[in-house]
PDB file of C-alpha atoms in Angstrom:
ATOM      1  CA  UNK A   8     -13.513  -3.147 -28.273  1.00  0.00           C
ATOM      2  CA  UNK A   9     -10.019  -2.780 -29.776  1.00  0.00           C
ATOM      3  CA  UNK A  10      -9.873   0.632 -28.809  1.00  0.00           C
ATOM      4  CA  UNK A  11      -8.324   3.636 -30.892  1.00  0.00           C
ATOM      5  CA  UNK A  12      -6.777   1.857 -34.139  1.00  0.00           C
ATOM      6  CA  UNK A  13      -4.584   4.158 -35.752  1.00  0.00           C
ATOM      7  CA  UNK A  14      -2.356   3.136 -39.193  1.00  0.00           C
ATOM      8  CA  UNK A  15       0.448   3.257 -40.628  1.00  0.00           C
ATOM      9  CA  UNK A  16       2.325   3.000 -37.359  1.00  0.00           C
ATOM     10  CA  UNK A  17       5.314   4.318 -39.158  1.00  0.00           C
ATOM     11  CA  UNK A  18       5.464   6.703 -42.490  1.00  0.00           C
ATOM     12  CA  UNK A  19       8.822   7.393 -43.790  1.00  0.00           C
ATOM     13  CA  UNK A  20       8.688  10.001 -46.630  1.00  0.00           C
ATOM     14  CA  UNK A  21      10.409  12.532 -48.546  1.00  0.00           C
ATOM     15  CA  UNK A  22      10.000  15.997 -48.771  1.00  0.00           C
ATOM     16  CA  UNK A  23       7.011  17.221 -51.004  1.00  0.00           C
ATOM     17  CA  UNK A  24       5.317  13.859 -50.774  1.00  0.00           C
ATOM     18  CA  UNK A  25       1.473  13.568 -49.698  1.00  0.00           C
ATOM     19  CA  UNK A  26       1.045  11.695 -46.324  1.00  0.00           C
ATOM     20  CA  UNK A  27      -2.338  10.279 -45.251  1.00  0.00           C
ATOM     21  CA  UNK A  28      -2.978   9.028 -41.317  1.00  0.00           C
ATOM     22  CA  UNK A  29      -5.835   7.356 -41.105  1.00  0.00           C
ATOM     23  CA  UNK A  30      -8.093   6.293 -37.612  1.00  0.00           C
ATOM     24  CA  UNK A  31     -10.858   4.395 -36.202  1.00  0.00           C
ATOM     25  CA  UNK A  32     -12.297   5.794 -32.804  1.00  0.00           C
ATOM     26  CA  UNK A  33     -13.564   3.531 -30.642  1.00  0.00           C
ATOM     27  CA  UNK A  34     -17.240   2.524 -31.665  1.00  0.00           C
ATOM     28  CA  UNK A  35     -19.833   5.117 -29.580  1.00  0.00           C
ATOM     29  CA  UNK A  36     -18.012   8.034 -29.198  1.00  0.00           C
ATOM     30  CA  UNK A  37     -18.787  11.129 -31.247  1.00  0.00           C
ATOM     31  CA  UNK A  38     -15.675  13.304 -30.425  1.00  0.00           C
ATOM     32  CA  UNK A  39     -12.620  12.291 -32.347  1.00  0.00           C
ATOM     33  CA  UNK A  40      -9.490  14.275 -31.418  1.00  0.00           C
ATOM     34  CA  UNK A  41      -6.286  14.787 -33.562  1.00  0.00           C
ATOM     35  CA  UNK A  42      -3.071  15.601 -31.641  1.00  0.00           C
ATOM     36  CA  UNK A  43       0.817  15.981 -32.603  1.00  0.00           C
ATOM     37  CA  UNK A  44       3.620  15.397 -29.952  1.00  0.00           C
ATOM     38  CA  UNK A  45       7.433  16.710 -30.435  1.00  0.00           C
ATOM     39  CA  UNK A  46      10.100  17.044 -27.862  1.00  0.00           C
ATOM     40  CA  UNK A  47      10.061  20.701 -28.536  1.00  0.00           C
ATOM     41  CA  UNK A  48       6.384  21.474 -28.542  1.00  0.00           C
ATOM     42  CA  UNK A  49       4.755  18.776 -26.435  1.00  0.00           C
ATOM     43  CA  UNK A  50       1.015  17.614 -27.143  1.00  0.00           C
ATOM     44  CA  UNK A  51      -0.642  19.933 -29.334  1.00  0.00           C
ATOM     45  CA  UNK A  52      -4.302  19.511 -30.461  1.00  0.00           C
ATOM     46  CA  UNK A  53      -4.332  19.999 -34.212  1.00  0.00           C
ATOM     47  CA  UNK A  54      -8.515  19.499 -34.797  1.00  0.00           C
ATOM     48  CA  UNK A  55     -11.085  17.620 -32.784  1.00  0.00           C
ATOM     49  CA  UNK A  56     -14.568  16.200 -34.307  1.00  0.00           C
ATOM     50  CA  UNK A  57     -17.996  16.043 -32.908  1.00  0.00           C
ATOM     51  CA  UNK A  58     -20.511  14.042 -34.672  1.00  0.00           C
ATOM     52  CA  UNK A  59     -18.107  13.996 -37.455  1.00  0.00           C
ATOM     53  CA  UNK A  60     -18.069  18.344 -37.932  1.00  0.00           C
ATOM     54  CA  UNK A  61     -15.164  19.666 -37.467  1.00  0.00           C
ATOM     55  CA  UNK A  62     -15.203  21.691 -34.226  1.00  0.00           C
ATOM     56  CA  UNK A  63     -11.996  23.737 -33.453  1.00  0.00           C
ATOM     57  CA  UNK A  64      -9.417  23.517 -36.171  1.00  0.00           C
ATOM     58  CA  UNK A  65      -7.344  26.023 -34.817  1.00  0.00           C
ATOM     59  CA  UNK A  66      -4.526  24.336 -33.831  1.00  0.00           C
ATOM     60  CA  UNK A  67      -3.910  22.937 -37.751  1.00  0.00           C
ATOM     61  CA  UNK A  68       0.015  24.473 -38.553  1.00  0.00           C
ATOM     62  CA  UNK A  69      -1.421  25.501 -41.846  1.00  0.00           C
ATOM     63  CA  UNK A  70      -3.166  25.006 -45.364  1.00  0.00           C
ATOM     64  CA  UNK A  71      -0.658  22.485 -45.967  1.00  0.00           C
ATOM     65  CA  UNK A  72      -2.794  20.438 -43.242  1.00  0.00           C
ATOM     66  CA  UNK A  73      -6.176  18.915 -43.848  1.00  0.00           C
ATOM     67  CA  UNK A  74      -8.303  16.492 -42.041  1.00  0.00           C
ATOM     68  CA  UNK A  75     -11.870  14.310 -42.578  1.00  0.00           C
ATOM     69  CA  UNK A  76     -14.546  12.505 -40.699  1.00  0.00           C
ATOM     70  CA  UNK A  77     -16.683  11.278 -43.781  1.00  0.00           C
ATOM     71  CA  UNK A  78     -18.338   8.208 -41.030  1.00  0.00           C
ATOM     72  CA  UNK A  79     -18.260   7.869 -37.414  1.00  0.00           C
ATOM     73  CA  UNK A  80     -15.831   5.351 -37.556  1.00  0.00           C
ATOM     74  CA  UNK A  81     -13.324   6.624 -39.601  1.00  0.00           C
ATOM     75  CA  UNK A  82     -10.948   9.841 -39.600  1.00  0.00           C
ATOM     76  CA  UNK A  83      -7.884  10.684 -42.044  1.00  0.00           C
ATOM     77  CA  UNK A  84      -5.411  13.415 -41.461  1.00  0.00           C
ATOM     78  CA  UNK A  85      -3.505  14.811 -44.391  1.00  0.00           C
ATOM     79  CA  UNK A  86      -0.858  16.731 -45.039  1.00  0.00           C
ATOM     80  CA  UNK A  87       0.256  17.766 -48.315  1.00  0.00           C
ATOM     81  CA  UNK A  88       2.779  18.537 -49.091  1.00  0.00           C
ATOM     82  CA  UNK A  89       5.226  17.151 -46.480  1.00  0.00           C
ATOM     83  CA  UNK A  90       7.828  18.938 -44.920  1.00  0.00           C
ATOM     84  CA  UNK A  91      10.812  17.855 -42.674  1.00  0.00           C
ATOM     85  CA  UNK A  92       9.434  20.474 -39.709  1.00  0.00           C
ATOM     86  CA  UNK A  93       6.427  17.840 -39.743  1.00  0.00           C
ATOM     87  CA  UNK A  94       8.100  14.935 -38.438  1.00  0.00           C
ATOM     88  CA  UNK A  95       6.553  14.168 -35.534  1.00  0.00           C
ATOM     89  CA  UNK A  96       3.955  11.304 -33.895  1.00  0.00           C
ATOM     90  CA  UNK A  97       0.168  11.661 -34.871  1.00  0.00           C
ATOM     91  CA  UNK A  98      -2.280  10.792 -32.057  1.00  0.00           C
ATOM     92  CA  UNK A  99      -5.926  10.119 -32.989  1.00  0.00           C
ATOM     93  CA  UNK A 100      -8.233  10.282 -29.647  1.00  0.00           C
ATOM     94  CA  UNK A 101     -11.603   9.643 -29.023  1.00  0.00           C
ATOM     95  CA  UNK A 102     -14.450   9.989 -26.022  1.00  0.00           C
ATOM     96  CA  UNK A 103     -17.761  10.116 -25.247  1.00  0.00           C
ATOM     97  CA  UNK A 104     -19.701  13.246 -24.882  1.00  0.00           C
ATOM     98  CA  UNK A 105     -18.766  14.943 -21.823  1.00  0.00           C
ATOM     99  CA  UNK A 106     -22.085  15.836 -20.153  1.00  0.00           C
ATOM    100  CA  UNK A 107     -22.518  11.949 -19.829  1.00  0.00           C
ATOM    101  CA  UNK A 108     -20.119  11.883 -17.214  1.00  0.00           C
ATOM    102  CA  UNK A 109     -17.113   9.932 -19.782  1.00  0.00           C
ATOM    103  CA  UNK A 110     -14.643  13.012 -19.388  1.00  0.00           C
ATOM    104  CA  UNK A 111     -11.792  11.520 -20.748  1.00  0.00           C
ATOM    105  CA  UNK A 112      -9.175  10.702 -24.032  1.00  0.00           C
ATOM    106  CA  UNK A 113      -9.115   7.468 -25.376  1.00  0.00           C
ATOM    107  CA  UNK A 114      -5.750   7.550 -27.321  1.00  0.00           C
ATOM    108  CA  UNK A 115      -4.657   4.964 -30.348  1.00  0.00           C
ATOM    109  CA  UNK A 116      -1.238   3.903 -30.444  1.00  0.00           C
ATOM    110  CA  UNK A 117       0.192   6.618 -33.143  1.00  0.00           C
ATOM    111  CA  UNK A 118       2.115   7.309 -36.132  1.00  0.00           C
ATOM    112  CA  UNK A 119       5.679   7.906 -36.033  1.00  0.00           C
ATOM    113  CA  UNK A 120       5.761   9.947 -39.286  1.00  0.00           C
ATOM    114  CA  UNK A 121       9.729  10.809 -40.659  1.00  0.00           C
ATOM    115  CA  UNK A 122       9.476  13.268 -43.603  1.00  0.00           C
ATOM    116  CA  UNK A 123      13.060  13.635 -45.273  1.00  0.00           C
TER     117      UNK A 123
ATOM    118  CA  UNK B   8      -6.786  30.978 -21.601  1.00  0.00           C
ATOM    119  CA  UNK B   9      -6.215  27.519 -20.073  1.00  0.00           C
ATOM    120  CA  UNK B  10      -2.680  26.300 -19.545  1.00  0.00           C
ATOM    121  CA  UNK B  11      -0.680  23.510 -17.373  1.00  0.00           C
ATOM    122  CA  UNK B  12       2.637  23.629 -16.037  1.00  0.00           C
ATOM    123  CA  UNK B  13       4.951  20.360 -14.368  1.00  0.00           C
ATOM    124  CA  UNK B  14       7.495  21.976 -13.680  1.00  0.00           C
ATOM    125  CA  UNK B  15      10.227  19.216 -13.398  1.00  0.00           C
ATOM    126  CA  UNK B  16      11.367  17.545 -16.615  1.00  0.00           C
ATOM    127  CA  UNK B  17      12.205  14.487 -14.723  1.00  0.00           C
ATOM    128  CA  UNK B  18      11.823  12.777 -11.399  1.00  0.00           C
ATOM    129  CA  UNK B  19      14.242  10.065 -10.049  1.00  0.00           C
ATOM    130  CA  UNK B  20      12.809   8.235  -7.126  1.00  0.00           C
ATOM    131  CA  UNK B  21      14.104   4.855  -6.058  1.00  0.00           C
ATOM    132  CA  UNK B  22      11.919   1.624  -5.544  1.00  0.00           C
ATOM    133  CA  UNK B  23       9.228   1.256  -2.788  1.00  0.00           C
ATOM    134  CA  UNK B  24       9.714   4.614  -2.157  1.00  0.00           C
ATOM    135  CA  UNK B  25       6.938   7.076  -2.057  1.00  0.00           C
ATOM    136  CA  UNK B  26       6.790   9.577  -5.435  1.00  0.00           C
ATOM    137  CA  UNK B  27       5.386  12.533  -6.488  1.00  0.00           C
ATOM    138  CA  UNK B  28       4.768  14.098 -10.218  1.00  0.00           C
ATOM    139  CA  UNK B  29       3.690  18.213  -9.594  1.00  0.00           C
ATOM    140  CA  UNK B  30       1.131  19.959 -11.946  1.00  0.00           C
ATOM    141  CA  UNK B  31      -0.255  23.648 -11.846  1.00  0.00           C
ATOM    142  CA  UNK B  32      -2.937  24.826 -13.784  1.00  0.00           C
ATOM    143  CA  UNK B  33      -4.672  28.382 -14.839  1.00  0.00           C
ATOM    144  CA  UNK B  34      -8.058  28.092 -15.903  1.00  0.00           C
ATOM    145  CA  UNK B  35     -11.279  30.291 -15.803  1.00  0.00           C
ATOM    146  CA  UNK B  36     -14.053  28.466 -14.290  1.00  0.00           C
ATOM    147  CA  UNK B  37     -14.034  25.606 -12.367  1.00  0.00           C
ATOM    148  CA  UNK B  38     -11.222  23.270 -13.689  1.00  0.00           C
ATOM    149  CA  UNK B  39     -11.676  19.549 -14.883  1.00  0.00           C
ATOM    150  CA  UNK B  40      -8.167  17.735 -14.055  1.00  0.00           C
ATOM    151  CA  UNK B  41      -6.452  14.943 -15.363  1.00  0.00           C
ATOM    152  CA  UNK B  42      -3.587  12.729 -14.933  1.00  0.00           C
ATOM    153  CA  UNK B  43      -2.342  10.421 -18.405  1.00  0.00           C
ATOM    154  CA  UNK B  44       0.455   8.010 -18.326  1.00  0.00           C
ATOM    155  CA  UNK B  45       2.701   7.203 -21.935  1.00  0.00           C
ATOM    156  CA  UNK B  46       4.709   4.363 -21.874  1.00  0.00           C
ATOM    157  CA  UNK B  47       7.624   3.764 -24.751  1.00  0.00           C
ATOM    158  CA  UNK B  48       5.429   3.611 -28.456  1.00  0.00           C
ATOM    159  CA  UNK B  49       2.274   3.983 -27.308  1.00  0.00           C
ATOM    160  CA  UNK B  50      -0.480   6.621 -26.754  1.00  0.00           C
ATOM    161  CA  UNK B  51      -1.229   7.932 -23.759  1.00  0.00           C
ATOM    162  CA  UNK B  52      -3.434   6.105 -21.009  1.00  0.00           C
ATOM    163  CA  UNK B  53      -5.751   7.569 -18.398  1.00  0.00           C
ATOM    164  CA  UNK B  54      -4.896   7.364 -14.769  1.00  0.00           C
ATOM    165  CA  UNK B  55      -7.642   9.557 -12.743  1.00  0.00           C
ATOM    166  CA  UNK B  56      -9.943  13.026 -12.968  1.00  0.00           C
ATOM    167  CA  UNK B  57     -10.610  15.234 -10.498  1.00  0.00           C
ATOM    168  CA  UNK B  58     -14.021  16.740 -11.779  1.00  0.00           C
ATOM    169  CA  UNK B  59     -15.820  18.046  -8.225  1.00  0.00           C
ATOM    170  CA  UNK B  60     -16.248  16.419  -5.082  1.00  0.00           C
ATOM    171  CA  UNK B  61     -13.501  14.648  -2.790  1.00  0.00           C
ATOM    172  CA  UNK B  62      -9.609  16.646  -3.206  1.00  0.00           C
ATOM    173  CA  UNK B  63      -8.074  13.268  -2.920  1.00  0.00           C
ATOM    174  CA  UNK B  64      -8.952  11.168  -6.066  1.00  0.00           C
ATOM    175  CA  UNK B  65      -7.753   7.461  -6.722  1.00  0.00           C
ATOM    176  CA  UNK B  66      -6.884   6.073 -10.027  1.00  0.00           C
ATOM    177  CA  UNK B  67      -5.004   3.283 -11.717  1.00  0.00           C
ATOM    178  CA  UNK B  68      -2.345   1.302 -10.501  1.00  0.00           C
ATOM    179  CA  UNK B  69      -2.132   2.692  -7.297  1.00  0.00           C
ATOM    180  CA  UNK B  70      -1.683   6.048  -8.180  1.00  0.00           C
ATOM    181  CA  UNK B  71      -3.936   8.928  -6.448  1.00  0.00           C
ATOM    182  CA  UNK B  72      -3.987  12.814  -6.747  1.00  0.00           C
ATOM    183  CA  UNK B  73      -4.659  16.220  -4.495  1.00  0.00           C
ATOM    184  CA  UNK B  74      -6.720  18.907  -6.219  1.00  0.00           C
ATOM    185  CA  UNK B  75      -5.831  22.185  -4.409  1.00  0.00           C
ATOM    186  CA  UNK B  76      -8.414  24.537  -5.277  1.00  0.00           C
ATOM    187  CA  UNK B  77      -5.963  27.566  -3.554  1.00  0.00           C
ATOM    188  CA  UNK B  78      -2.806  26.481  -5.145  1.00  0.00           C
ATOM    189  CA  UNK B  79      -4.107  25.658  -8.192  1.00  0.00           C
ATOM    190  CA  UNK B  80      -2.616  22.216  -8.227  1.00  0.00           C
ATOM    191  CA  UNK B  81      -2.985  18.833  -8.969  1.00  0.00           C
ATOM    192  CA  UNK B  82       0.173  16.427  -8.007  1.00  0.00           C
ATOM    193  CA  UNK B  83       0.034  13.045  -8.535  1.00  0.00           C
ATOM    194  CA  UNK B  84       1.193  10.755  -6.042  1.00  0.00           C
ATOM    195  CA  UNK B  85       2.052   6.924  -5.119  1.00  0.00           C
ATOM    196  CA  UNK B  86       2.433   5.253  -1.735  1.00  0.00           C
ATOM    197  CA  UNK B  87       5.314   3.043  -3.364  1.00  0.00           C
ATOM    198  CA  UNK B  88       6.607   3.116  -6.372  1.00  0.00           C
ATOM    199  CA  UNK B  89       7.389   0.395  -8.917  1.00  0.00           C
ATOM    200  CA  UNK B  90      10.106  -0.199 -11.464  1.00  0.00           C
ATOM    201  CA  UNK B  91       7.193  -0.946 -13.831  1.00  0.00           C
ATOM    202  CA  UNK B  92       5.724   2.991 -12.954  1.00  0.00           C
ATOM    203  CA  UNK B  93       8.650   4.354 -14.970  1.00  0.00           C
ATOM    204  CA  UNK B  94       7.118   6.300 -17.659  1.00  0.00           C
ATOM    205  CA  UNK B  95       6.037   9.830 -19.189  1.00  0.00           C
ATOM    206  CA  UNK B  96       3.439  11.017 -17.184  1.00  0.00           C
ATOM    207  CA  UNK B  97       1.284  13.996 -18.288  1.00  0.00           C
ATOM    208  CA  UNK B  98      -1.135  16.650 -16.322  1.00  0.00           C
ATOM    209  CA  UNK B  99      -4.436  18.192 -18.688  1.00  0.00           C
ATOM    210  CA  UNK B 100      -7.013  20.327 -17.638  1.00  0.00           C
ATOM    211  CA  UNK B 101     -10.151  21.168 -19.426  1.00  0.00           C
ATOM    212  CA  UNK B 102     -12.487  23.691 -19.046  1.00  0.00           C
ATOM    213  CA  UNK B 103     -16.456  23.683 -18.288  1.00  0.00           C
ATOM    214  CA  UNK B 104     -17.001  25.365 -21.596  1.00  0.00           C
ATOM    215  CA  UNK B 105     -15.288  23.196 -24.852  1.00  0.00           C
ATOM    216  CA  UNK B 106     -14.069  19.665 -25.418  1.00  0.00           C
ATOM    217  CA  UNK B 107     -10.271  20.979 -25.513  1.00  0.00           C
ATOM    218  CA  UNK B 108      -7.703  19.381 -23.110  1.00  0.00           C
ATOM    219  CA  UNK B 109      -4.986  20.898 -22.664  1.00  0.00           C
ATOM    220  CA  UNK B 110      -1.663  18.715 -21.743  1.00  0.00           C
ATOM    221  CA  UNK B 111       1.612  19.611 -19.685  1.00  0.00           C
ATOM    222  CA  UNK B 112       4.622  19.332 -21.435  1.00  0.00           C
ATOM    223  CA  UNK B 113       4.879  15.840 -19.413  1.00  0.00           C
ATOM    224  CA  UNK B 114       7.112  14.584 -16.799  1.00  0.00           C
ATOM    225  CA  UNK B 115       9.536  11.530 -17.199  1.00  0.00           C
ATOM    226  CA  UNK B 116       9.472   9.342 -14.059  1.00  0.00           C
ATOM    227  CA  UNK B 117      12.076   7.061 -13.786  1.00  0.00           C
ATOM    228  CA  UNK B 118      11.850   4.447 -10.524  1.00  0.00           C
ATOM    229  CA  UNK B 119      15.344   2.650  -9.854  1.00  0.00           C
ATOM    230  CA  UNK B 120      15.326  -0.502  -8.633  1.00  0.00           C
TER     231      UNK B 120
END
């Protein structure tokens, strides 16, 4: 498997503009994790999936922040409209379900996203 | 409320020397730990979990960790250390009850040759 495929690896933007991260989990898992990491704030989990519903959103900044799982193998994260506060890498992660003993993140590679 | 604390920003250790990353947890219930590894432009990678059983659990690349129920920690810890092991290295602990993992702010090991 190619693991966690997550694209664009880089968005440059300006202000205002509508940004859309998109990412495959790995084929077989059913949880689908979205996280943001900043030098000031870390790894923060915006939203995580389970059989595509959207579980625990709480950690989305605001309305300005949306995200899908339409298919099992697809997830988007949007965010509209941009800000320069949301400059940051976007993780997608994905794993199995924990009672089968796979208790762990699978992480893609990120989006470096630069809003001006 | 489940939270994870490394509580130095950045380790120096020189080659072939033994190292040691430090994580602390609070958590209600029995705590699932876990040790990730970033490396420059990519996402992070799983080393080892401590989920019951043995305190000393072995991972990747050499690297193995002490769960210590009474101090609530979980350091990670290598034998000898490589050039190749420096990296941003992150603690996470979930709970028994949700699918949330929640990550230290991460440690930055550097090895010097």
């Amino acid at each position: 498997d190619a693991g966690v495929i997550q694209s664009p690896r880089h968005e440059v933007t300006e202000m205002g503009q509508e940004v859309t991260l998109r990412c495959k989990p790995i084929s077989g898992h059913d949880y689908l994790f979205w996280y943001r990491q900043t030098m000031m704030r870390g790894l923060e989990l915006l939203i995580y999936f389970n059989n595509n519903v959207p579980i625990d959103d709480s950690g989305m900044p605001e309305d300005r922040f949306s995200a899908k799982m339409p298919n099992a193998s697809f997830s988007t994260l949007k965010i509209q409209p941009s800000e320069p506060r949301d400059s940051a890498v976007y993780f997608c992660a994905s794993s199995f379900d924990r009672y089968l003993g796979n208790e762990k993140l699978f992480f893609g590679s990120g989006t470096q996203l630069s809003v001006l | 409320a489940q939270s994870v604390a490394q509580p130095e920003d950045q380790v120096n250790v020189a080659e072939g020397n033994p190292l040691t990353v430090k994580c602390t947890y609070s958590v209600s219930g029995n705590p699932y730990l876990f040790w990730y590894v970033q490396y420059p432009n990519r996402g992070l990678q799983f080393l080892l979990k401590y989920i019951t059983g043995d305190n000393l659990v072995k991972g990747s690349y050499g690297f193995e960790a002490e769960f210590n129920k009474s101090q609530t920690s979980f350091h990670l810890k290598k034998p000898s250390a490589l050039v190749s092991d420096s990296a941003l290295y992150f603690c996470a602990v979930n709970d028994n009850y949700g699918q949330n993992f929640v990550f230290g702010p991460g440690t930055r090991l550097s090895v010097l040759p």
